[in-house]
Amino acid sequence: MEHRTVNAFGWAARDPSGVLSPFKFSRRATRNTTSNSSVDTDGTMTYGGYSNIMVADEHFIIRWPENLPPHVGAPLLCAGTTTYSALRYYGLDKPGLHIGVVGLGGLGHVAVKFAKAFGSKVTVISTSVRKKKEALDTLGADAFVVSHEPEEMRAAAGSLDGIIDTVSAHHPIEPLLSLLKPHGKMVMGGAPAKPLELQVLSIITAQRTVGGSMIGGLKETQEMIDFAAEHNVLPSVEVISMNDVNEAMERLAEGDVRYRFVIDVGNTLKQE
């Protein structure tokens, strides 16, 4: 087979990089050029994050900051962009704002770190009081509210400029809206399977906004990864080998991870 060199403008061999899948979505401002199924356009099997080698279109690659460890920064390409984009798009990235983060999982803990890096006061809202110490002492949140404690919810009423809701399980959002100031914004980042109930009057009377956010475009993702490297926004990860994937999936189903598993593909799979 003839060896041919393909030039990618602005890139050199072994440059550290991150890759975004080219979904056909207007916010990406890109084109859909590859298959998102298990079989690629040339008929070969694809294994996603379990692959030992891959080929990526240069249009969907971002430059990786040298001071950001790849295994730590890997979750930023999804959870990082999702939360960063939500804060930026809805104007919740201004210093001095008071931001609430609902849920303290993979998305939530990154949302806390980005909001703090933007200079906001952050309140974590959770159903689990067990997460209070970690939210305050480890992640640097300023306050913690247990959402099923009426007194705590009443004390926090009308105090938040914005809320990033990262919970994917079905949950009542009406009590959360009461935590917003007039003109406050609630951004949905989780995706519950069942419809959520919303009393429109609580939005109308205080001119509140309920919106949604999902990942981000390539330009925004590059901005996010550079911002994270500059401001030390590092996800909490647990590195595992390929042999540990099945056990990790079981733990993930039980919520036993703080907060993202990262597979060490380079050291556990051999190139053929």
PDB file of C-alpha atoms in Angstrom, residues 92-245:
ATOM      1  CA  LEU A  92     -24.464  33.672  34.248  1.00  0.00           C
ATOM      2  CA  ASP A  93     -20.699  34.037  33.910  1.00  0.00           C
ATOM      3  CA  LYS A  94     -20.425  37.497  35.480  1.00  0.00           C
ATOM      4  CA  PRO A  95     -18.469  38.028  38.726  1.00  0.00           C
ATOM      5  CA  GLY A  96     -20.596  38.632  41.791  1.00  0.00           C
ATOM      6  CA  LEU A  97     -23.626  36.604  40.724  1.00  0.00           C
ATOM      7  CA  HIS A  98     -25.158  33.979  43.000  1.00  0.00           C
ATOM      8  CA  ILE A  99     -25.494  30.674  41.130  1.00  0.00           C
ATOM      9  CA  GLY A 100     -27.295  27.545  42.281  1.00  0.00           C
ATOM     10  CA  VAL A 101     -26.209  24.115  41.065  1.00  0.00           C
ATOM     11  CA  VAL A 102     -28.787  21.351  41.365  1.00  0.00           C
ATOM     12  CA  GLY A 103     -27.233  17.904  41.646  1.00  0.00           C
ATOM     13  CA  LEU A 104     -23.652  17.085  42.535  1.00  0.00           C
ATOM     14  CA  GLY A 105     -22.613  14.462  40.021  1.00  0.00           C
ATOM     15  CA  GLY A 106     -20.483  14.479  36.888  1.00  0.00           C
ATOM     16  CA  LEU A 107     -22.079  17.646  35.502  1.00  0.00           C
ATOM     17  CA  GLY A 108     -22.821  19.323  38.800  1.00  0.00           C
ATOM     18  CA  HIS A 109     -19.332  19.235  40.265  1.00  0.00           C
ATOM     19  CA  VAL A 110     -17.901  20.776  37.075  1.00  0.00           C
ATOM     20  CA  ALA A 111     -20.622  23.448  37.094  1.00  0.00           C
ATOM     21  CA  VAL A 112     -19.583  24.385  40.632  1.00  0.00           C
ATOM     22  CA  LYS A 113     -15.955  24.748  39.577  1.00  0.00           C
ATOM     23  CA  PHE A 114     -16.721  26.851  36.505  1.00  0.00           C
ATOM     24  CA  ALA A 115     -19.106  29.127  38.410  1.00  0.00           C
ATOM     25  CA  LYS A 116     -16.477  29.693  41.098  1.00  0.00           C
ATOM     26  CA  ALA A 117     -13.864  30.396  38.424  1.00  0.00           C
ATOM     27  CA  PHE A 118     -16.190  33.042  36.954  1.00  0.00           C
ATOM     28  CA  GLY A 119     -16.267  34.754  40.348  1.00  0.00           C
ATOM     29  CA  SER A 120     -19.741  33.702  41.458  1.00  0.00           C
ATOM     30  CA  LYS A 121     -21.074  32.747  44.845  1.00  0.00           C
ATOM     31  CA  VAL A 122     -22.251  29.136  44.526  1.00  0.00           C
ATOM     32  CA  THR A 123     -24.963  27.249  46.376  1.00  0.00           C
ATOM     33  CA  VAL A 124     -25.274  23.505  45.818  1.00  0.00           C
ATOM     34  CA  ILE A 125     -28.825  22.137  45.982  1.00  0.00           C
ATOM     35  CA  SER A 126     -29.148  18.411  46.586  1.00  0.00           C
ATOM     36  CA  THR A 127     -31.451  15.793  48.055  1.00  0.00           C
ATOM     37  CA  SER A 128     -28.504  14.195  49.855  1.00  0.00           C
ATOM     38  CA  VAL A 129     -27.146  15.824  53.003  1.00  0.00           C
ATOM     39  CA  ARG A 130     -24.182  13.423  52.726  1.00  0.00           C
ATOM     40  CA  LYS A 131     -22.800  15.571  49.913  1.00  0.00           C
ATOM     41  CA  LYS A 132     -22.674  18.755  51.985  1.00  0.00           C
ATOM     42  CA  LYS A 133     -19.138  18.344  53.311  1.00  0.00           C
ATOM     43  CA  GLU A 134     -17.729  17.511  49.889  1.00  0.00           C
ATOM     44  CA  ALA A 135     -19.559  20.411  48.248  1.00  0.00           C
ATOM     45  CA  LEU A 136     -18.270  22.944  50.759  1.00  0.00           C
ATOM     46  CA  ASP A 137     -14.840  21.615  51.714  1.00  0.00           C
ATOM     47  CA  THR A 138     -13.661  19.893  48.535  1.00  0.00           C
ATOM     48  CA  LEU A 139     -15.387  21.700  45.672  1.00  0.00           C
ATOM     49  CA  GLY A 140     -15.425  25.150  47.259  1.00  0.00           C
ATOM     50  CA  ALA A 141     -19.154  25.876  47.202  1.00  0.00           C
ATOM     51  CA  ASP A 142     -20.287  28.703  49.473  1.00  0.00           C
ATOM     52  CA  ALA A 143     -23.545  27.178  50.694  1.00  0.00           C
ATOM     53  CA  PHE A 144     -25.528  23.954  50.605  1.00  0.00           C
ATOM     54  CA  VAL A 145     -29.296  23.486  50.580  1.00  0.00           C
ATOM     55  CA  VAL A 146     -31.099  20.180  51.087  1.00  0.00           C
ATOM     56  CA  SER A 147     -34.010  20.413  48.675  1.00  0.00           C
ATOM     57  CA  HIS A 148     -36.423  18.305  50.725  1.00  0.00           C
ATOM     58  CA  GLU A 149     -35.927  20.429  53.857  1.00  0.00           C
ATOM     59  CA  PRO A 150     -38.666  23.128  53.795  1.00  0.00           C
ATOM     60  CA  GLU A 151     -36.876  25.456  56.216  1.00  0.00           C
ATOM     61  CA  GLU A 152     -33.669  25.454  54.189  1.00  0.00           C
ATOM     62  CA  MET A 153     -35.587  26.081  50.967  1.00  0.00           C
ATOM     63  CA  ARG A 154     -37.535  28.963  52.527  1.00  0.00           C
ATOM     64  CA  ALA A 155     -34.332  30.534  53.823  1.00  0.00           C
ATOM     65  CA  ALA A 156     -32.831  30.440  50.320  1.00  0.00           C
ATOM     66  CA  ALA A 157     -35.946  31.720  48.513  1.00  0.00           C
ATOM     67  CA  GLY A 158     -35.348  34.568  46.076  1.00  0.00           C
ATOM     68  CA  SER A 159     -31.569  34.508  46.545  1.00  0.00           C
ATOM     69  CA  LEU A 160     -30.226  33.125  43.255  1.00  0.00           C
ATOM     70  CA  ASP A 161     -29.474  34.924  39.999  1.00  0.00           C
ATOM     71  CA  GLY A 162     -29.358  31.651  38.121  1.00  0.00           C
ATOM     72  CA  ILE A 163     -29.660  27.902  38.500  1.00  0.00           C
ATOM     73  CA  ILE A 164     -27.930  25.150  36.545  1.00  0.00           C
ATOM     74  CA  ASP A 165     -30.044  22.005  36.965  1.00  0.00           C
ATOM     75  CA  THR A 166     -27.944  18.928  36.152  1.00  0.00           C
ATOM     76  CA  VAL A 167     -30.313  16.230  37.451  1.00  0.00           C
ATOM     77  CA  SER A 168     -31.515  13.619  34.952  1.00  0.00           C
ATOM     78  CA  ALA A 169     -33.917  11.868  37.336  1.00  0.00           C
ATOM     79  CA  HIS A 170     -37.508  13.070  37.549  1.00  0.00           C
ATOM     80  CA  HIS A 171     -37.774  15.820  40.163  1.00  0.00           C
ATOM     81  CA  PRO A 172     -40.027  18.788  40.996  1.00  0.00           C
ATOM     82  CA  ILE A 173     -38.715  22.053  39.576  1.00  0.00           C
ATOM     83  CA  GLU A 174     -41.369  24.362  41.024  1.00  0.00           C
ATOM     84  CA  PRO A 175     -39.609  24.573  44.422  1.00  0.00           C
ATOM     85  CA  LEU A 176     -36.348  25.332  42.629  1.00  0.00           C
ATOM     86  CA  LEU A 177     -37.877  28.251  40.740  1.00  0.00           C
ATOM     87  CA  SER A 178     -38.802  29.841  44.064  1.00  0.00           C
ATOM     88  CA  LEU A 179     -35.086  30.150  44.822  1.00  0.00           C
ATOM     89  CA  LEU A 180     -34.591  32.552  41.906  1.00  0.00           C
ATOM     90  CA  LYS A 181     -34.615  36.314  42.181  1.00  0.00           C
ATOM     91  CA  PRO A 182     -36.954  38.254  39.878  1.00  0.00           C
ATOM     92  CA  HIS A 183     -35.581  37.948  36.308  1.00  0.00           C
ATOM     93  CA  GLY A 184     -33.575  34.904  37.409  1.00  0.00           C
ATOM     94  CA  LYS A 185     -32.724  32.140  34.955  1.00  0.00           C
ATOM     95  CA  MET A 186     -33.001  28.394  35.349  1.00  0.00           C
ATOM     96  CA  VAL A 187     -31.031  26.324  32.837  1.00  0.00           C
ATOM     97  CA  MET A 188     -31.821  22.645  32.396  1.00  0.00           C
ATOM     98  CA  GLY A 189     -28.747  20.510  31.705  1.00  0.00           C
ATOM     99  CA  GLY A 190     -30.113  17.143  32.792  1.00  0.00           C
ATOM    100  CA  ALA A 191     -32.682  15.280  30.702  1.00  0.00           C
ATOM    101  CA  PRO A 192     -35.328  13.448  32.756  1.00  0.00           C
ATOM    102  CA  ALA A 193     -37.146  10.728  30.827  1.00  0.00           C
ATOM    103  CA  LYS A 194     -40.570  11.859  32.063  1.00  0.00           C
ATOM    104  CA  PRO A 195     -42.043  15.356  31.540  1.00  0.00           C
ATOM    105  CA  LEU A 196     -41.545  17.842  34.358  1.00  0.00           C
ATOM    106  CA  GLU A 197     -44.431  19.883  35.744  1.00  0.00           C
ATOM    107  CA  LEU A 198     -44.196  23.651  35.582  1.00  0.00           C
ATOM    108  CA  GLN A 199     -46.607  26.272  36.892  1.00  0.00           C
ATOM    109  CA  VAL A 200     -46.323  29.092  34.381  1.00  0.00           C
ATOM    110  CA  LEU A 201     -47.552  31.677  36.884  1.00  0.00           C
ATOM    111  CA  SER A 202     -44.321  31.399  38.880  1.00  0.00           C
ATOM    112  CA  ILE A 203     -42.424  32.421  35.736  1.00  0.00           C
ATOM    113  CA  ILE A 204     -44.774  35.205  34.717  1.00  0.00           C
ATOM    114  CA  THR A 205     -45.021  36.992  38.047  1.00  0.00           C
ATOM    115  CA  ALA A 206     -41.267  37.349  38.555  1.00  0.00           C
ATOM    116  CA  GLN A 207     -40.297  37.417  34.853  1.00  0.00           C
ATOM    117  CA  ARG A 208     -38.100  34.372  35.276  1.00  0.00           C
ATOM    118  CA  THR A 209     -36.628  32.349  32.428  1.00  0.00           C
ATOM    119  CA  VAL A 210     -36.426  28.584  32.006  1.00  0.00           C
ATOM    120  CA  GLY A 211     -34.091  27.379  29.280  1.00  0.00           C
ATOM    121  CA  GLY A 212     -31.892  24.502  28.278  1.00  0.00           C
ATOM    122  CA  SER A 213     -28.341  23.913  27.170  1.00  0.00           C
ATOM    123  CA  MET A 214     -26.515  21.053  25.474  1.00  0.00           C
ATOM    124  CA  ILE A 215     -22.750  20.920  24.908  1.00  0.00           C
ATOM    125  CA  GLY A 216     -21.362  23.633  22.618  1.00  0.00           C
ATOM    126  CA  GLY A 217     -19.666  24.426  19.337  1.00  0.00           C
ATOM    127  CA  LEU A 218     -16.021  23.915  18.469  1.00  0.00           C
ATOM    128  CA  LYS A 219     -15.059  27.542  19.056  1.00  0.00           C
ATOM    129  CA  GLU A 220     -16.740  27.555  22.454  1.00  0.00           C
ATOM    130  CA  THR A 221     -15.181  24.210  23.381  1.00  0.00           C
ATOM    131  CA  GLN A 222     -11.716  25.554  22.611  1.00  0.00           C
ATOM    132  CA  GLU A 223     -12.466  28.617  24.744  1.00  0.00           C
ATOM    133  CA  MET A 224     -13.702  26.350  27.534  1.00  0.00           C
ATOM    134  CA  ILE A 225     -10.654  24.085  27.567  1.00  0.00           C
ATOM    135  CA  ASP A 226      -8.299  27.085  27.533  1.00  0.00           C
ATOM    136  CA  PHE A 227     -10.259  28.738  30.357  1.00  0.00           C
ATOM    137  CA  ALA A 228     -10.201  25.517  32.386  1.00  0.00           C
ATOM    138  CA  ALA A 229      -6.438  25.191  31.984  1.00  0.00           C
ATOM    139  CA  GLU A 230      -5.857  28.824  32.938  1.00  0.00           C
ATOM    140  CA  HIS A 231      -8.153  28.774  35.984  1.00  0.00           C
ATOM    141  CA  ASN A 232      -7.388  25.246  37.188  1.00  0.00           C
ATOM    142  CA  VAL A 233     -10.898  23.913  36.578  1.00  0.00           C
ATOM    143  CA  LEU A 234     -10.150  20.206  36.928  1.00  0.00           C
ATOM    144  CA  PRO A 235     -12.824  17.489  37.037  1.00  0.00           C
ATOM    145  CA  SER A 236     -12.515  14.842  39.734  1.00  0.00           C
ATOM    146  CA  VAL A 237     -11.732  11.568  37.959  1.00  0.00           C
ATOM    147  CA  GLU A 238     -10.936   7.947  38.682  1.00  0.00           C
ATOM    148  CA  VAL A 239      -8.624   6.347  36.124  1.00  0.00           C
ATOM    149  CA  ILE A 240      -9.367   2.707  35.327  1.00  0.00           C
ATOM    150  CA  SER A 241      -7.923   0.090  32.978  1.00  0.00           C
ATOM    151  CA  MET A 242      -9.897  -1.521  30.177  1.00  0.00           C
ATOM    152  CA  ASN A 243     -10.183  -4.649  32.327  1.00  0.00           C
ATOM    153  CA  ASP A 244     -12.140  -2.675  34.931  1.00  0.00           C
ATOM    154  CA  VAL A 245     -14.851  -1.398  32.578  1.00  0.00           C
TER     155      VAL A 245
END
